[in-house]
mmCIF file of C-alpha atoms in Angstrom:
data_model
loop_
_atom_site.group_PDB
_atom_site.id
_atom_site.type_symbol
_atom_site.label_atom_id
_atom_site.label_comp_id
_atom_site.label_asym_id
_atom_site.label_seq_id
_atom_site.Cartn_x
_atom_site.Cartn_y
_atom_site.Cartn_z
ATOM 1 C CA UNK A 12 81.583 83.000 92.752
ATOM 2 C CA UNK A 13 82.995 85.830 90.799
ATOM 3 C CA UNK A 14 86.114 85.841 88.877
ATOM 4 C CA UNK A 15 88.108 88.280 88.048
ATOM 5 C CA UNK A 16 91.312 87.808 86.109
ATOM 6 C CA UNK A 17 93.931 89.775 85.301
ATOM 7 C CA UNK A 18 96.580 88.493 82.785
ATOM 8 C CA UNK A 19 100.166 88.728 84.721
ATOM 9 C CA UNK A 20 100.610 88.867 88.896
ATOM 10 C CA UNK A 21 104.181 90.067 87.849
ATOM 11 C CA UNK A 22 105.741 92.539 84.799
ATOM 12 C CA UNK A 23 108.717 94.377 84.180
ATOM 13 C CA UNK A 24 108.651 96.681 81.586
ATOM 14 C CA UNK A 25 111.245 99.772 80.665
ATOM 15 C CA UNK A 26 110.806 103.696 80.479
ATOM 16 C CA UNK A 27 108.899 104.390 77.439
ATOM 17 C CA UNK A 28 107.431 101.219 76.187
ATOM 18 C CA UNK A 29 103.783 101.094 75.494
ATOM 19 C CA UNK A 30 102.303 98.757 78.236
ATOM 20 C CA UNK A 31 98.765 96.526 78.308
ATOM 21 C CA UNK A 32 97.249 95.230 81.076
ATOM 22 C CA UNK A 33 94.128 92.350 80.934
ATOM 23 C CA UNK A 34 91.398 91.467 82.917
ATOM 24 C CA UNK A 35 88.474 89.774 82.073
ATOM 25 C CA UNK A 36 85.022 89.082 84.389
ATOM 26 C CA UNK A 37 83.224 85.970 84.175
ATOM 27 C CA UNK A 38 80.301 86.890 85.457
ATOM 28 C CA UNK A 39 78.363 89.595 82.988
ATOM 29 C CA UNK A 40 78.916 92.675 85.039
ATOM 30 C CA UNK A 41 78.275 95.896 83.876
ATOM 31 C CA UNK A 42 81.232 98.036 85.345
ATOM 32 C CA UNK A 43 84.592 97.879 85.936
ATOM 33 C CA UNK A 44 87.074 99.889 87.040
ATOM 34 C CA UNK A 45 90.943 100.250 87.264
ATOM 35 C CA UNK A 46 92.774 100.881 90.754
ATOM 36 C CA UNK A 47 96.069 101.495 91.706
ATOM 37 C CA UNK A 48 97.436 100.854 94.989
ATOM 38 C CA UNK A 49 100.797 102.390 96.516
ATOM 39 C CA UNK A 50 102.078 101.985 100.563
ATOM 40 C CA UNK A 51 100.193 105.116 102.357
ATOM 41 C CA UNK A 52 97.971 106.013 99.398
ATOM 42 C CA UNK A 53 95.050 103.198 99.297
ATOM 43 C CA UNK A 54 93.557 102.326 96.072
ATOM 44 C CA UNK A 55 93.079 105.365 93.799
ATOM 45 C CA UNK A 56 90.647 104.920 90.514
ATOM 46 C CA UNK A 57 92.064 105.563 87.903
ATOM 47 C CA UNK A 58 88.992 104.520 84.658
ATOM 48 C CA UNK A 59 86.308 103.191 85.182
ATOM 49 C CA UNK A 60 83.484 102.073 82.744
ATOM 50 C CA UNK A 61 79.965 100.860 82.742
ATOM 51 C CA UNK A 62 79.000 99.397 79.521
ATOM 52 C CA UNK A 63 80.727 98.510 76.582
ATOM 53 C CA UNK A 64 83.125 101.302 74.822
ATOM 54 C CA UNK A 65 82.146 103.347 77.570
ATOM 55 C CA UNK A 66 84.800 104.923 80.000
ATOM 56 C CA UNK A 67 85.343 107.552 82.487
ATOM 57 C CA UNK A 68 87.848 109.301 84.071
ATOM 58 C CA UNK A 69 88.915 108.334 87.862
ATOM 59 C CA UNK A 70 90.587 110.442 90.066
ATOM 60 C CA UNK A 71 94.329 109.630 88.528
ATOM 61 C CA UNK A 72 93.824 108.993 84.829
ATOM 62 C CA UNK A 73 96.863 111.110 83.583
ATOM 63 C CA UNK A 74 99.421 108.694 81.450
ATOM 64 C CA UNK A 75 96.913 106.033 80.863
ATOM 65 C CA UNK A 76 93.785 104.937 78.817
ATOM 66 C CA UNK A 77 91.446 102.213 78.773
ATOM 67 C CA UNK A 78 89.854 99.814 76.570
ATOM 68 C CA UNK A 79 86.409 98.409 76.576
ATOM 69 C CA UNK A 80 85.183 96.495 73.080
ATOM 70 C CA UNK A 81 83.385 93.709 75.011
ATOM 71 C CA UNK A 82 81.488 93.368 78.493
ATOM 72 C CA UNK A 83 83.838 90.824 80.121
ATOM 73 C CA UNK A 84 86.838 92.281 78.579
ATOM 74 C CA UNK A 85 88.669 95.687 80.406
ATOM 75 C CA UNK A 86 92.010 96.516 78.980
ATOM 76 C CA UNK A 87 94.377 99.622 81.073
ATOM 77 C CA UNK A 88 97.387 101.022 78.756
ATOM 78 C CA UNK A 89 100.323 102.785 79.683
ATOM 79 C CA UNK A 90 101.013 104.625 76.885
ATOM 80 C CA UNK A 91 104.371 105.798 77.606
ATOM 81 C CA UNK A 92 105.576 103.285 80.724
ATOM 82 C CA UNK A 93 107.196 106.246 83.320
ATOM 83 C CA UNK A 94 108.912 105.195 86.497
ATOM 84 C CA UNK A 95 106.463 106.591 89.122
ATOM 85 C CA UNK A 96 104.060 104.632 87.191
ATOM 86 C CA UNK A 97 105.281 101.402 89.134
ATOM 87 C CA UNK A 98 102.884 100.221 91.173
ATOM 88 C CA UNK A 99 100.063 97.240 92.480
ATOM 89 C CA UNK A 100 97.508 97.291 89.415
ATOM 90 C CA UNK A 101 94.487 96.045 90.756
ATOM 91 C CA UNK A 102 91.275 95.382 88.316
ATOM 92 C CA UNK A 103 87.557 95.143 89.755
ATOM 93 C CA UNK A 104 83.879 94.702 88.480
ATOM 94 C CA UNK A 105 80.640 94.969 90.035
ATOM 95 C CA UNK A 106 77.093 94.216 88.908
ATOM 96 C CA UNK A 107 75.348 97.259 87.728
ATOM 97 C CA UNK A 108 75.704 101.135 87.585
ATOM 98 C CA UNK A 109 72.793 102.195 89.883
ATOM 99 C CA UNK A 110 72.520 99.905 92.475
ATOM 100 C CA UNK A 111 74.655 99.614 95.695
ATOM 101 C CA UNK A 112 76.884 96.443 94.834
ATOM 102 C CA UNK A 113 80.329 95.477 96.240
ATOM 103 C CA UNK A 114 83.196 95.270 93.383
ATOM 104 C CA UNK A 115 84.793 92.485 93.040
ATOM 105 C CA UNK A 116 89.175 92.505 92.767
ATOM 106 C CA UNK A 117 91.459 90.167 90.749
ATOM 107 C CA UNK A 118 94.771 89.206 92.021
ATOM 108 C CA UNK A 119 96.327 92.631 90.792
ATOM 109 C CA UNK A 120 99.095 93.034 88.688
ATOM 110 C CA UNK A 121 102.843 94.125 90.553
ATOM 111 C CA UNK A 122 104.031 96.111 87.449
ATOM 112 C CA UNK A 123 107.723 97.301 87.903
ATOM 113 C CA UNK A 124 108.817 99.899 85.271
ATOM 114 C CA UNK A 125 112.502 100.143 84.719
ATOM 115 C CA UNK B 12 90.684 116.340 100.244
ATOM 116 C CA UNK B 13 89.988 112.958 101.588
ATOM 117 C CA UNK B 14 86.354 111.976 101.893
ATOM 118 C CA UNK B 15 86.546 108.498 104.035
ATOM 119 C CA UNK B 16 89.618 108.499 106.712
ATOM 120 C CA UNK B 17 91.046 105.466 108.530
ATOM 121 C CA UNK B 18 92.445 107.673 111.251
ATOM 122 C CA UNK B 19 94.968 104.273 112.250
ATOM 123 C CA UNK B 20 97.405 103.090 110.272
ATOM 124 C CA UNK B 21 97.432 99.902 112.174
ATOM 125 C CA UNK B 22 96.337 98.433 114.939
ATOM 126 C CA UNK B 23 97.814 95.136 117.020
ATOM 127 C CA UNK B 24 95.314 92.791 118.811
ATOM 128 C CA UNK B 25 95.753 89.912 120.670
ATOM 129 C CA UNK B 26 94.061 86.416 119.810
ATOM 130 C CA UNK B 27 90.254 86.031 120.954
ATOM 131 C CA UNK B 28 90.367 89.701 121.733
ATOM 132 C CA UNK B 29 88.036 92.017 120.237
ATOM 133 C CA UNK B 30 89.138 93.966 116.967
ATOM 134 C CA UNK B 31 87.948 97.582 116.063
ATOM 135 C CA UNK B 32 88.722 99.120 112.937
ATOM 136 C CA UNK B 33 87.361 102.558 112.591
ATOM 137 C CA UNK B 34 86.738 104.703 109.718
ATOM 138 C CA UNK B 35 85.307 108.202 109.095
ATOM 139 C CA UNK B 36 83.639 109.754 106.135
ATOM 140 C CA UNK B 37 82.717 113.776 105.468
ATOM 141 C CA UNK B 38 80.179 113.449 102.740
ATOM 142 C CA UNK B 39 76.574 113.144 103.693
ATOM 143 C CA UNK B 40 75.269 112.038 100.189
ATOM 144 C CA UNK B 41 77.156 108.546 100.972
ATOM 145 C CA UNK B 42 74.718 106.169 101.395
ATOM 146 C CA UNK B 43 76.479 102.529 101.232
ATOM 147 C CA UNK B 44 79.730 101.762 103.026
ATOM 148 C CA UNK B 45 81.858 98.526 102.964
ATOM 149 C CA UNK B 46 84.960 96.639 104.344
ATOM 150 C CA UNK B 47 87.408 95.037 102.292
ATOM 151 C CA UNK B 48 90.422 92.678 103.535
ATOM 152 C CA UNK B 49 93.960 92.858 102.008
ATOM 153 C CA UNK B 50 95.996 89.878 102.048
ATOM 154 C CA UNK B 51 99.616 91.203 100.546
ATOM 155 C CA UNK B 52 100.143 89.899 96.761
ATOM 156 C CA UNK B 53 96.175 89.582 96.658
ATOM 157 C CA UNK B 54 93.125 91.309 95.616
ATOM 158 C CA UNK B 55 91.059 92.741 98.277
ATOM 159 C CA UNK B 56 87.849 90.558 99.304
ATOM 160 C CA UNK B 57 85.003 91.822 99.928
ATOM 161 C CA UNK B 58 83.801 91.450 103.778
ATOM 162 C CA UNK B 59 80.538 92.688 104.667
ATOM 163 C CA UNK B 60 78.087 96.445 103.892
ATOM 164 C CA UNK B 61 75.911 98.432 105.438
ATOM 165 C CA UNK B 62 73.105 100.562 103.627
ATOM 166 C CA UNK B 63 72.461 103.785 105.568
ATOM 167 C CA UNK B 64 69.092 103.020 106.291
ATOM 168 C CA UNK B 65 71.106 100.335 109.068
ATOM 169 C CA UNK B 66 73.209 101.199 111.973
ATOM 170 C CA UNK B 67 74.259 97.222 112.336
ATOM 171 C CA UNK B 68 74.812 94.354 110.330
ATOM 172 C CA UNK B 69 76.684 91.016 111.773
ATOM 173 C CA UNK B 70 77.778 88.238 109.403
ATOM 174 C CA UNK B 71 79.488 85.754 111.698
ATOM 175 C CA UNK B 72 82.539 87.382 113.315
ATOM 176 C CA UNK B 73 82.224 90.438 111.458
ATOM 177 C CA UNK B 74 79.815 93.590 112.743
ATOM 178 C CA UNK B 75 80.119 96.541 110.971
ATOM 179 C CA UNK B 76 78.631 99.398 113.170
ATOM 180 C CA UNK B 77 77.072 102.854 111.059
ATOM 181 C CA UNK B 78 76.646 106.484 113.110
ATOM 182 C CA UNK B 79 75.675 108.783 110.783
ATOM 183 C CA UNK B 80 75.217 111.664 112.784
ATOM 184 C CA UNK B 81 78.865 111.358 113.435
ATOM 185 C CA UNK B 82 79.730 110.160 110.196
ATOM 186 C CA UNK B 83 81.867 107.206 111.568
ATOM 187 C CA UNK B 84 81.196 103.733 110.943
ATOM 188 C CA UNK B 85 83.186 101.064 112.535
ATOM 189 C CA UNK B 86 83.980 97.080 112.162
ATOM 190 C CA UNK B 87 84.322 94.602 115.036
ATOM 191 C CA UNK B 88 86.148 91.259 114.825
ATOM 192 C CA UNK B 89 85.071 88.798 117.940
ATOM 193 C CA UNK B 90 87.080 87.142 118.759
ATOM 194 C CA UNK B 91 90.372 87.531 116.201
ATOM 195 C CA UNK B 92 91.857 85.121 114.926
ATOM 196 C CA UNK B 93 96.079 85.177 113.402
ATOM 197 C CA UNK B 94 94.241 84.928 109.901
ATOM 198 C CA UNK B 95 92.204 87.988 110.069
ATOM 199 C CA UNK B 96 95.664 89.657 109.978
ATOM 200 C CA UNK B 97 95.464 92.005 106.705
ATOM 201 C CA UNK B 98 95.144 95.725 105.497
ATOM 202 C CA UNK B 99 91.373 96.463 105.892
ATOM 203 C CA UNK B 100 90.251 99.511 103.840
ATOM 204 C CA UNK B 101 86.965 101.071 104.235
ATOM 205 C CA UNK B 102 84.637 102.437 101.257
ATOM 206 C CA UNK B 103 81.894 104.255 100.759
ATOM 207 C CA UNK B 104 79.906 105.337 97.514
ATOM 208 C CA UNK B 105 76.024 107.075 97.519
ATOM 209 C CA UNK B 106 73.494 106.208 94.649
ATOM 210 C CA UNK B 107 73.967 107.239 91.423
ATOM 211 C CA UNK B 108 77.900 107.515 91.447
ATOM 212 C CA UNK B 109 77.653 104.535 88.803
ATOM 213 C CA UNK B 110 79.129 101.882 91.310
ATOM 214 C CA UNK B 111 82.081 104.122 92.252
ATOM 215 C CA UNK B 112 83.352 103.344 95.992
ATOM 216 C CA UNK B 113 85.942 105.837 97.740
ATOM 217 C CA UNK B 114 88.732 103.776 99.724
ATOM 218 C CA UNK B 115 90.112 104.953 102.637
ATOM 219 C CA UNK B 116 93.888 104.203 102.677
ATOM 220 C CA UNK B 117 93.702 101.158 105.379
ATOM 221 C CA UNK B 118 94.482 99.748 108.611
ATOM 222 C CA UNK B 119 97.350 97.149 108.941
ATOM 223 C CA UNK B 120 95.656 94.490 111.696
ATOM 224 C CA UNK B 121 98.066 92.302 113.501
ATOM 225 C CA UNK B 122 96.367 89.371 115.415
ATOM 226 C CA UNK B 123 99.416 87.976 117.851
ATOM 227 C CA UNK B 124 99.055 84.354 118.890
#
């Protein structure tokens, strides 16, 4: 089975501070991708990337970058934590770029900014 | 400008009824559509595709159903069960988008006892 993993189901973090979020994919996929997910809005991408140090945009990328140095490895940063940045981080990965695969979700990440 | 729709916020359903979550889509170039289940505080999980070249596919209790000259696809749950109660979100993505799927914002099901 896949596994995806994302570092903390719960963080609280204040107005300003430069935030990381983990996940990591155990099973050599090519892409992954960063949602987030808010009541009446679905999950809206926000980077995605299929191979190593590369990344694209999403549909809501404004306030945050990623991080890609290794395969299993995708890293989301908040640059500068706002308040309508809290939200249900969710991290996927799915097998390759041109093929019609499902993603696979972690847990997600509840991240509260104060 | 949303390009898959889940018309229903939620729907409530009865135990050993049938379930029917519905879902429409406006761009033509999709080619590979999917249901995902929502358990709150989880990750969603994967339930079952359909390539356009189908207009069925059945994995146990699950059918997903594909019209694409209406550019609807649907999923059927016989018969429901309590546990299937979730946020189902439907997603679509065409060849070539680099694995990128397009959500639809979900359905709340409630399966009553």
């Amino acid at each position: 089975d896949v596994k995806v993993t994302q570092s903390s189901r719960y963080l609280v973090k204040r107005t300003g501070e430069k935030v990381f979020l983990e996940c990591v994919q155990d099973m050599d996929h090519e892409n992954m991708f960063w949602y987030r997910q808010d009541p009446g809005l679905g999950l809206r991408l926000i980077y995605f990337s299929y191979d190593v140090k590369m990344k694209e945009k999403g549909d809501i990328p404004e306030g945050y970058s990623v991080s890609r140095e290794k395969k299993e490895r995708f890293s989301l940063i908040l640059e500068s934590a706002s308040t309508n940045q809290t939200s249900m981080y969710l991290c996927a990965s799915s097998l390759e770029a041109l093929g019609n695969q499902p993603q696979h979700f972690g847990d997600g990440t509840r991240l509260s900014i104060l | 400008d949303q390009q898959v729709k889940q018309n229903s916020p939620s729907l409530s359903v009865q135990e050993g009824r049938i379930s029917i979550l519905n879902c429409d889509y406006t761009n033509s170039m999709f080619d590979y559509f999917l249901w995902y289940k929502k358990y709150p505080a989880e990750g969603p999980t994967f339930l079952i595709s359909i390539s356009s070249i189908k207009d069925k596919n059945e994995d146990g209790r699950f059918t997903v159903f594909l019209n694409k000259s209406a550019k609807h696809l649907s999923l059927h749950i016989v018969p429901s069960q309590p546990g299937d109660s979730a946020v189902y979100f439907c997603a679509a993505s065409r060849r070539g988008s680099q694995g990128n799927l397009i959500f639809g914002k979900g359905t709340k099901l409630s399966v009553k006892p």
